XYZ file of C-alpha atoms in Angstrom:
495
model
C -0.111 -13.282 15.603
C 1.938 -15.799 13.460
C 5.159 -16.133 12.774
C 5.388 -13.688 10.235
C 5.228 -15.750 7.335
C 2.582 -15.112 4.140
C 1.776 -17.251 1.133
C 0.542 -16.785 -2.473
C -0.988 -20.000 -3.728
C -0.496 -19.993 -7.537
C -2.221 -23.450 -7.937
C -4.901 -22.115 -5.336
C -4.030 -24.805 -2.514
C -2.416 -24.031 0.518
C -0.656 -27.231 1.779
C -1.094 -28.002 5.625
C 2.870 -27.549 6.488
C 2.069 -24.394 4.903
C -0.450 -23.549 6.978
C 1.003 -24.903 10.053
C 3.776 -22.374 9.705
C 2.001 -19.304 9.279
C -0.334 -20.312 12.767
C 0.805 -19.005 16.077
C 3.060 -20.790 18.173
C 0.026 -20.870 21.098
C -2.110 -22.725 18.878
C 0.999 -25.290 17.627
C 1.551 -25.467 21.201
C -2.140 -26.163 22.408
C -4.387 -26.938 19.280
C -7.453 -26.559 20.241
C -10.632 -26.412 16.986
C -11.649 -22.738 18.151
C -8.161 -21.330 18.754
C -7.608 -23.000 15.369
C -10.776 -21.763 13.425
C -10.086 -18.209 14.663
C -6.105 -18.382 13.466
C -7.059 -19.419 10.235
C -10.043 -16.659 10.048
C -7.147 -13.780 11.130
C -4.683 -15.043 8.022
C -7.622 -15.011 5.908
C -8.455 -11.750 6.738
C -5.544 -9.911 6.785
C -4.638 -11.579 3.499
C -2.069 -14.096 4.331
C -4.131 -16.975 2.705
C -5.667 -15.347 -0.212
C -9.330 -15.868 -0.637
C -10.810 -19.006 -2.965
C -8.031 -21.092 -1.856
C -8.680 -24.616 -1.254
C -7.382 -25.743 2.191
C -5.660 -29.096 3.064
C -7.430 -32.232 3.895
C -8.425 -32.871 8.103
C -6.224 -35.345 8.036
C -3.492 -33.708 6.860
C -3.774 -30.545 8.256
C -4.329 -32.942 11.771
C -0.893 -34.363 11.123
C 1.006 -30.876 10.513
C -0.435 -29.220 13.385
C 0.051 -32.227 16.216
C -3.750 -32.232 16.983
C -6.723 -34.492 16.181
C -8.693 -34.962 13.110
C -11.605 -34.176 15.556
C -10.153 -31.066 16.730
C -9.327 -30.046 12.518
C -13.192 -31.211 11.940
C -14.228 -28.654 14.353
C -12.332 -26.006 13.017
C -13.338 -26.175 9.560
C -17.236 -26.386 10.753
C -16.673 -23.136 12.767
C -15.299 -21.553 9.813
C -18.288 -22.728 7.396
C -20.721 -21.877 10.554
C -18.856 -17.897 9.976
C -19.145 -17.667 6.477
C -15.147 -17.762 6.302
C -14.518 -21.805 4.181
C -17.074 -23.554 2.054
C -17.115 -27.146 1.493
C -18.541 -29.254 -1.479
C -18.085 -33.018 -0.900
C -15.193 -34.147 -3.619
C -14.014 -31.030 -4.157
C -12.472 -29.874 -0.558
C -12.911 -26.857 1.318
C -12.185 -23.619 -0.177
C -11.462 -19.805 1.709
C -14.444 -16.959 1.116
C -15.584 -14.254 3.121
C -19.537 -14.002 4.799
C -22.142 -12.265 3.071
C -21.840 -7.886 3.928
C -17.775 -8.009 3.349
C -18.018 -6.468 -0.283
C -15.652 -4.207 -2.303
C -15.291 -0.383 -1.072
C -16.585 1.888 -4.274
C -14.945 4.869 -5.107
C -16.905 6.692 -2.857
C -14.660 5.881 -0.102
C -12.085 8.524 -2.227
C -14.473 11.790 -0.727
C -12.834 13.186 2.008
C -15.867 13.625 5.323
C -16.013 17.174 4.532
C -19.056 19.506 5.810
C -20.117 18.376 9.339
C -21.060 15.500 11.356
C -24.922 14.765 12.582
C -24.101 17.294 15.749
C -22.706 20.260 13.455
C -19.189 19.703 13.989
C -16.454 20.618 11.437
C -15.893 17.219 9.642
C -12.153 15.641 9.719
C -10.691 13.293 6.908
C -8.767 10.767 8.373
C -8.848 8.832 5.135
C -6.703 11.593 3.323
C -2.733 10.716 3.808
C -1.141 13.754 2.233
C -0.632 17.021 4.304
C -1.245 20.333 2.924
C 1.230 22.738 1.434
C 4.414 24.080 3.863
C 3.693 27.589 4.898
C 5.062 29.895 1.979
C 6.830 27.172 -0.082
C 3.916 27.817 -2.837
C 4.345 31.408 -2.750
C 8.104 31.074 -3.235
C 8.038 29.093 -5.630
C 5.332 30.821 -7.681
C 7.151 33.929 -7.241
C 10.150 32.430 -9.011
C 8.096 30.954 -11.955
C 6.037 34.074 -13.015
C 8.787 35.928 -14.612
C 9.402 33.029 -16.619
C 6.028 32.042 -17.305
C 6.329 34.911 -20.258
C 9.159 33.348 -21.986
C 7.002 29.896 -21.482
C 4.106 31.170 -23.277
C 5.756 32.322 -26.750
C 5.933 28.850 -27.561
C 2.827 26.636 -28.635
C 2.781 24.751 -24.638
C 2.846 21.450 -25.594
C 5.867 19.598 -24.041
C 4.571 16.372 -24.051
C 7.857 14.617 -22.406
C 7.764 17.690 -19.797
C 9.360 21.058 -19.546
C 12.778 20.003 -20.380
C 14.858 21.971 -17.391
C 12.153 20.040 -15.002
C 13.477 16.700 -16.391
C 16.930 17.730 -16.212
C 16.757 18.702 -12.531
C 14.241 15.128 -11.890
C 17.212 13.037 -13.903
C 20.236 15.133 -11.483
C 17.781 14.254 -8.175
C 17.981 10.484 -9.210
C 21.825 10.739 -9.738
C 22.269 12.226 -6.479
C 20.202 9.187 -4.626
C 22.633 6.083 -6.540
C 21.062 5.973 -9.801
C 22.712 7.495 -12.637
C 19.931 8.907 -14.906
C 19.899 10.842 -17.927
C 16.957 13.365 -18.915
C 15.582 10.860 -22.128
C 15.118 8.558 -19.159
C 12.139 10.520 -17.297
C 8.680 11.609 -18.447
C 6.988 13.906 -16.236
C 3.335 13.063 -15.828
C 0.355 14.724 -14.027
C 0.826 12.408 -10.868
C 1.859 9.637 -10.143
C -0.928 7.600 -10.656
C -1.133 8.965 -14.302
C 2.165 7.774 -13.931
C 1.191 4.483 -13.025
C -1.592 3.936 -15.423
C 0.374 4.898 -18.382
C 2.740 2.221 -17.496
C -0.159 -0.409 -16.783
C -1.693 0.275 -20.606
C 1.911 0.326 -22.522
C 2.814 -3.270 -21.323
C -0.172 -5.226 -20.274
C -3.401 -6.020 -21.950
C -6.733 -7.516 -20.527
C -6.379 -10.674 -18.887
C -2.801 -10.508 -18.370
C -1.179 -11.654 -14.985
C -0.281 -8.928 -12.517
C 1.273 -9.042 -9.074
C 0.985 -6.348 -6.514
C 1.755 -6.838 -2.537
C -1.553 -7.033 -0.311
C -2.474 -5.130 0.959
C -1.567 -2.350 -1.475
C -2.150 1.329 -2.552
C -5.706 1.223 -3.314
C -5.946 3.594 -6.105
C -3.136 1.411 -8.224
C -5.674 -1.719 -7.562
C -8.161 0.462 -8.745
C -6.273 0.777 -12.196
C -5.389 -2.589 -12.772
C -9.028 -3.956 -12.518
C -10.004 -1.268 -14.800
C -8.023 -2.856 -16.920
C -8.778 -5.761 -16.513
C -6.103 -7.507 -15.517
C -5.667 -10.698 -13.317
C -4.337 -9.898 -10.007
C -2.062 -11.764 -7.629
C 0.101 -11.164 -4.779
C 2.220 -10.926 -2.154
C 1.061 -10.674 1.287
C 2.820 -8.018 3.149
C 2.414 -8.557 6.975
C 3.566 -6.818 10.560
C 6.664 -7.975 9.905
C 7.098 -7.453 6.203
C 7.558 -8.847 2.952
C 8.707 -13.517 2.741
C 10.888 -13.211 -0.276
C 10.527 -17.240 -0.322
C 6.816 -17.109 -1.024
C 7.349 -14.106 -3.518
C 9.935 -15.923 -5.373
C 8.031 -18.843 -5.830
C 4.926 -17.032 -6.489
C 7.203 -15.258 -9.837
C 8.282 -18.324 -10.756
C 5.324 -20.209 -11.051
C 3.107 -17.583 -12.271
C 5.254 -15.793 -14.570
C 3.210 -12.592 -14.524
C 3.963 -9.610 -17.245
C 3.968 -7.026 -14.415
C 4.916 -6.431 -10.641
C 3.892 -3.511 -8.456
C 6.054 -3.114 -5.236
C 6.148 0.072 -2.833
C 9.646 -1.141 -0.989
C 9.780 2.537 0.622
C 7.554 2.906 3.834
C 5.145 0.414 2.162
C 1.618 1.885 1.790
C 0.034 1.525 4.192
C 1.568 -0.836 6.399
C 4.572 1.751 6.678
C 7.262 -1.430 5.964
C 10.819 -0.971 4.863
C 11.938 -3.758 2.220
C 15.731 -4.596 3.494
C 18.049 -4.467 0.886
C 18.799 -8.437 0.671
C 14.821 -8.726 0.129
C 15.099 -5.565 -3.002
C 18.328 -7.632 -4.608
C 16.455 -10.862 -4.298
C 13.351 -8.883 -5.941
C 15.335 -7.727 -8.618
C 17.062 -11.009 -9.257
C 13.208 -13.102 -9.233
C 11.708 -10.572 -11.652
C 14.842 -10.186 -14.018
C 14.981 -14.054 -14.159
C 10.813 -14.322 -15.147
C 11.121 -11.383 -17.152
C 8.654 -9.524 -15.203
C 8.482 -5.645 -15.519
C 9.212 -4.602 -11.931
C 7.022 -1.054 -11.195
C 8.581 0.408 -8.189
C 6.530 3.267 -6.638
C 8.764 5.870 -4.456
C 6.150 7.889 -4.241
C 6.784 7.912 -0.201
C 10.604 7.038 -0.370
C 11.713 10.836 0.451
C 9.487 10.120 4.050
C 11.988 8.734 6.252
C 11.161 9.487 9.986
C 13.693 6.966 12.084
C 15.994 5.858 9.101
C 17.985 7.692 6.395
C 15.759 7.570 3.154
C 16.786 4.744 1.064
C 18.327 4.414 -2.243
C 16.058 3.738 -5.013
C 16.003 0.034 -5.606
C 16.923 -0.260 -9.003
C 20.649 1.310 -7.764
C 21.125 -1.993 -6.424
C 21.346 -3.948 -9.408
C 24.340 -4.531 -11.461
C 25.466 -2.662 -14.527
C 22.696 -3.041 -17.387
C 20.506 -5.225 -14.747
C 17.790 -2.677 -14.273
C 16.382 -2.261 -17.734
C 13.217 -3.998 -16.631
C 12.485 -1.914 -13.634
C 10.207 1.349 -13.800
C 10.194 3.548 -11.490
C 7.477 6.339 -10.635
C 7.128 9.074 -8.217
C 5.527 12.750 -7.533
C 5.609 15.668 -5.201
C 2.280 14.849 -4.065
C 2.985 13.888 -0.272
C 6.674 16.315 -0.329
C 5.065 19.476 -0.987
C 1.113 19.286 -2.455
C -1.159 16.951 -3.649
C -2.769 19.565 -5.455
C 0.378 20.575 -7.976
C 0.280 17.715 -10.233
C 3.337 16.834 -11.080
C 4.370 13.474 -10.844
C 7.343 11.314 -13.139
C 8.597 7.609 -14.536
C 12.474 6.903 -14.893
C 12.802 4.282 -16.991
C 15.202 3.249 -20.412
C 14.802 6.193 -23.112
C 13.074 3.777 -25.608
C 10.540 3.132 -23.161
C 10.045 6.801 -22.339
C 9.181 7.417 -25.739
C 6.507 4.269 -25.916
C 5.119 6.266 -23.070
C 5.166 9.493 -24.096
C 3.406 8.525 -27.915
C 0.612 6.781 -25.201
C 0.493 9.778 -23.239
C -0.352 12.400 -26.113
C -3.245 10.443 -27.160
C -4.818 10.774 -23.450
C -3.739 14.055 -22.553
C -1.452 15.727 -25.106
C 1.054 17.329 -22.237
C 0.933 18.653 -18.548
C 0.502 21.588 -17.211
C 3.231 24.512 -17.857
C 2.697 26.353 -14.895
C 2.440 23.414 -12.489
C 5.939 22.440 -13.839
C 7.611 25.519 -13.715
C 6.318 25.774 -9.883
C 7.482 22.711 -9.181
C 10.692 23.447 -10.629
C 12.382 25.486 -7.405
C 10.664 23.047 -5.337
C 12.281 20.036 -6.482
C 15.780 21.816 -6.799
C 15.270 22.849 -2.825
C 13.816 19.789 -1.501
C 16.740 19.004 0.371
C 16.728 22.490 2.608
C 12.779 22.242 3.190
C 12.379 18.549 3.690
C 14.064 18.008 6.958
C 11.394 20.333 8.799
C 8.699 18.832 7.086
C 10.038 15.851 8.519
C 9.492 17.437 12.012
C 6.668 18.336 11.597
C 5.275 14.608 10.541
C 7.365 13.064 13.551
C 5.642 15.389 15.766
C 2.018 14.369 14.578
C 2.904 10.646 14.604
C 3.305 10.804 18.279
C 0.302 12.794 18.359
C -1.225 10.163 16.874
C 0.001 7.128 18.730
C -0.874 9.274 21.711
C -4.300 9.633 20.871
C -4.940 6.072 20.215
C -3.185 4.954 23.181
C -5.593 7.424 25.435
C -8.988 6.552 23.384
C -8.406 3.296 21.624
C -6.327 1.563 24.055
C -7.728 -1.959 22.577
C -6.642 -1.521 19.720
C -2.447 -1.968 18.237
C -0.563 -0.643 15.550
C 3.086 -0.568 14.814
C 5.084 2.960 14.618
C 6.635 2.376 10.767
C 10.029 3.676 10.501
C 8.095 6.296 7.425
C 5.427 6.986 5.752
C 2.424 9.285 6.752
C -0.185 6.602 8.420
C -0.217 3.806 11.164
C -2.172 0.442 9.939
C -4.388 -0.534 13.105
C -5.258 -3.736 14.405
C -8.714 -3.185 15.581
C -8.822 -6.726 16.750
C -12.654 -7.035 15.087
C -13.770 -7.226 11.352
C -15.472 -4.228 11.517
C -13.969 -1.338 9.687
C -16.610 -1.000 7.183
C -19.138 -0.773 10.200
C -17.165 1.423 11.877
C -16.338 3.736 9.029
C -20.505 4.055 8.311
C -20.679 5.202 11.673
C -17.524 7.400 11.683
C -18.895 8.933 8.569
C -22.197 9.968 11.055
C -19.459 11.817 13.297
C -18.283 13.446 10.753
C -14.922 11.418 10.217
C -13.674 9.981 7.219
C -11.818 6.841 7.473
C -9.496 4.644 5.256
C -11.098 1.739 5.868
C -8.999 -1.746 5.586
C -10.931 -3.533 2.997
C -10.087 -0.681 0.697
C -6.876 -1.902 0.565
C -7.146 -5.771 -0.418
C -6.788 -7.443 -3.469
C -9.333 -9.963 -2.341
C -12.598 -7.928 -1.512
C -13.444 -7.671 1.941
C -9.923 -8.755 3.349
C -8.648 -6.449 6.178
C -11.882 -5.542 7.750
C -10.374 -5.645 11.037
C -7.781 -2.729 10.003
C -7.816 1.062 9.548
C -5.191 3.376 7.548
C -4.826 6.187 9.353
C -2.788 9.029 8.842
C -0.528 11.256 10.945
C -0.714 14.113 8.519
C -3.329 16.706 10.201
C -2.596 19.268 13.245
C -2.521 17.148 16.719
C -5.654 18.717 17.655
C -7.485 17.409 15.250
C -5.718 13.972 15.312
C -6.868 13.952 18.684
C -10.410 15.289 17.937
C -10.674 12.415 15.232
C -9.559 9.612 17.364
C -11.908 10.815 20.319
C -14.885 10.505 17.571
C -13.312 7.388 16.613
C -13.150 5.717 20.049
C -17.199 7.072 20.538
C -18.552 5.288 17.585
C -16.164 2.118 17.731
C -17.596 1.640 21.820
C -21.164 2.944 21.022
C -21.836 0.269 18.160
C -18.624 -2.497 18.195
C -18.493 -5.563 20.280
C -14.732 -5.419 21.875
C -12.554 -8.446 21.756
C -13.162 -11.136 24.639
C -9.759 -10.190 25.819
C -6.819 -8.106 25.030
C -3.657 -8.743 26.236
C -1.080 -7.523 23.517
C 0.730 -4.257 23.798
C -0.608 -1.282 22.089
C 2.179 -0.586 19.436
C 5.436 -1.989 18.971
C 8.242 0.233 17.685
């Protein structure tokens, strides 16, 4: 693995002390052209050199690394020989993926469902929400339906949301660090209505985005829809290089940045709080609108759940950040109710975008969600368990069936982001699908199409039994149809 370190080439050329410092310290130490070709294939891959990048020269990249031009020559005709670089004589050799790594359609969204080709009960493994806690839905519709009367005398149409639900979303913000006022928060259907309101209010076609990478797919989803130019910020094992995202903001200058600094989805990462502050300084300074999704904040496993990032910045320094989140992976996907905090002028812009899509949310879903969100802190901590609980599950699965493969255990979050050691999640997924198993596969979550075919999301967020049932199904179609790795001599997760 390298050192840790990612980079965004804004000018599209990676420079070879660049690359030198994101390639392992074996292959510094002992450059040989195939342990070189097959670092520079892994940062490709997992996103660390961003695809259609031009790499250096042989001769420079000879230089940087301590080996021969020979041994750099050999490399790079490896590489061609795999698909992974393309050459063109005057115009230097460029990163691409081979021919079969192409972009996951929405139809990697439906869950397995039904059965697999031996009549077993399907299991989604892509899915990383967990269904409602036992009675809080009947609780909490039990409180609303007396008032649901009183709601329906008037017309229904609250298009800024029920106004006690934004009252008690404004006090929960308060309560985490970041005083908030009611005119500051729109409640939305979701958070990724949420999201895509944001996305059409300040950016127009062509405009320059920057997301992390990889990312939450469905948010990539949105901003190609609207057709916006995408860069980013490679998020690795060991998290976000504030040098290369700086530079990246300052060169680029983009209208918009989407960060998940909460149990980062999905590599489960926790931004430290130098790395938000330096963030919030970068973005205020380009005068980039900083989109902050805590839509997984409230999921802290090991750690105390963090502040929300825009409580970090000075009086008045926060104006450009928005932030969005939901109840969809506290309590239900299926109540949509999601929200943005952001200045009350900018609420309104939203809200005038929102009526013209869907005029308001739904009255009942609010007023459910209403003793929800007012009791989250009593019900949270055993939901909390619960996840902890089928985490280990998890990691104990993989470490019985899959013992090849390695993952981290994130700190949060609902879902482990396997190594499989192999570009061949889209292979494997295909034959998952045949046992019945739905899988998050890793290209689904790559700005550059194709990236991350050697990972897998996968979720802690079903019963252990089925975890386990999953992973055995898993581990049958990876070793029916998958070459394994030559060798494998890294632990199997690192805590």
């Amino acid at each position: 693995m390298a050192n840790g370190r990612v980079v965004q080439t804004a000018d599209r050329t990676i420079g070879s002390r660049q690359l030198a410092a994101l390639l392992p310290a074996e292959v510094l130490a002992r450059p040989g052209y195939r342990s070189l070709a097959e670092a520079v294939r892994t940062l490709i891959l997992d996103g660390r050199i961003a695809l259609h990048v031009r790499l250096p020269a042989e001769r420079e990249l000879a230089e940087a690394v301590g080996a021969s031009r020979a041994t750099v020559t050999g490399a790079y005709d490896l590489l061609r020989e795999s698909g992974y670089v393309r050459s063109r004589r005057g115009s230097g050799t460029w990163t691409e993926l081979p021919d079969g790594h192409r972009p996951v359609g929405a139809h990697a969204l439906v869950g397995a469902g039904g059965y697999s080709a031996d009549g077993e009960p399907g299991i989604d493994l892509a899915i990383a929400a967990m269904g409602a806690p036992d009675g809080a839905l009947a609780d909490a519709l039990s409180w609303a339906a007396p008032r649901l009367p009183d709601a329906a005398r008037s017309p229904g149409y609250h298009p800024f949301g029920l106004p006690d639900l934004r009252t008690a979303v404004a006090e929960r913000f308060t309560r985490r660090g970041l005083p908030t006022r009611p005119e500051q928060i729109l409640v939305t259907s979701g958070a990724q209505q949420a999201f895509t309101l944001v996305v059409s209010l300040l950016c127009r076609a062509g405009d320059r985005v920057v997301t992390e990478n990889p990312t939450y797919a469905n948010a990539l989803d949105a901003l190609r829809h609207a057709r916006l130019r995408t860069g980013s910020i490679a998020v690795s094992d060991t998290g976000w290089d504030m040098e290369i995202a700086e530079s990246m903001l300052r060169q680029t200058v983009p209208r918009l940045a989407y960060a998940i600094p909460d149990f980062h989805n999905p590599t489960g990462a926790l931004m430290p709080e130098d790395q938000r502050l330096r963030l919030l300084a970068a973005t205020r300074r380009t005068g980039t609108w900083l989109v902050v999704d805590e839509t997984i904040a409230d999921i802290a496993l090991d750690v105390p759940a963090p502040a929300p990032l825009a409580s970090l910045a000075p009086r008045g320094g926060a104006d450009h950040v928005v932030t969005i989140g939901s109840l969809s992976k506290t309590h239900w996907g299926g109540l949509r109710v999601g929200w943005i905090r952001a200045t009350a002028k900018m609420i309104t812009e939203l809200t005038a975008l929102r009526v013209s899509a869907d005029m308001t949310g739904s009255v009942l879903d609010q007023l459910v969600a209403l003793p929800l969100l007012d009791g989250m802190d009593r019900t949270l901590p055993a939901r909390l368990d619960q996840l902890r609980e089928r985490r280990a599950a998890l990691v104990d699965a993989l470490g019985r069936h899959t013992p090849e493969w390695s993952w981290r255990i994130p700190p949060g979050g609902l879902s482990l982001w396997v190594d499989l050691g192999e570009p061949v999640s889209s292979a494997l997924a295909e034959r998952a699908a045949a046992a019945g198993v739905h899988i998050g596969r890793g290209a689904r979550f790559g700005v550059d199409p194709g990236t991350f075919e050697h990972r897998l999301r996968l979720p802690y967020t079903l019963p252990a039994d089925r975890l386990d049932e999953g992973v055995r199904r898993l581990a049958a179609a990876f070793h029916d149809g998958v070459p394994l790795p030559p060798s494998v001599d890294r632990p199997h997760w690192v805590a």
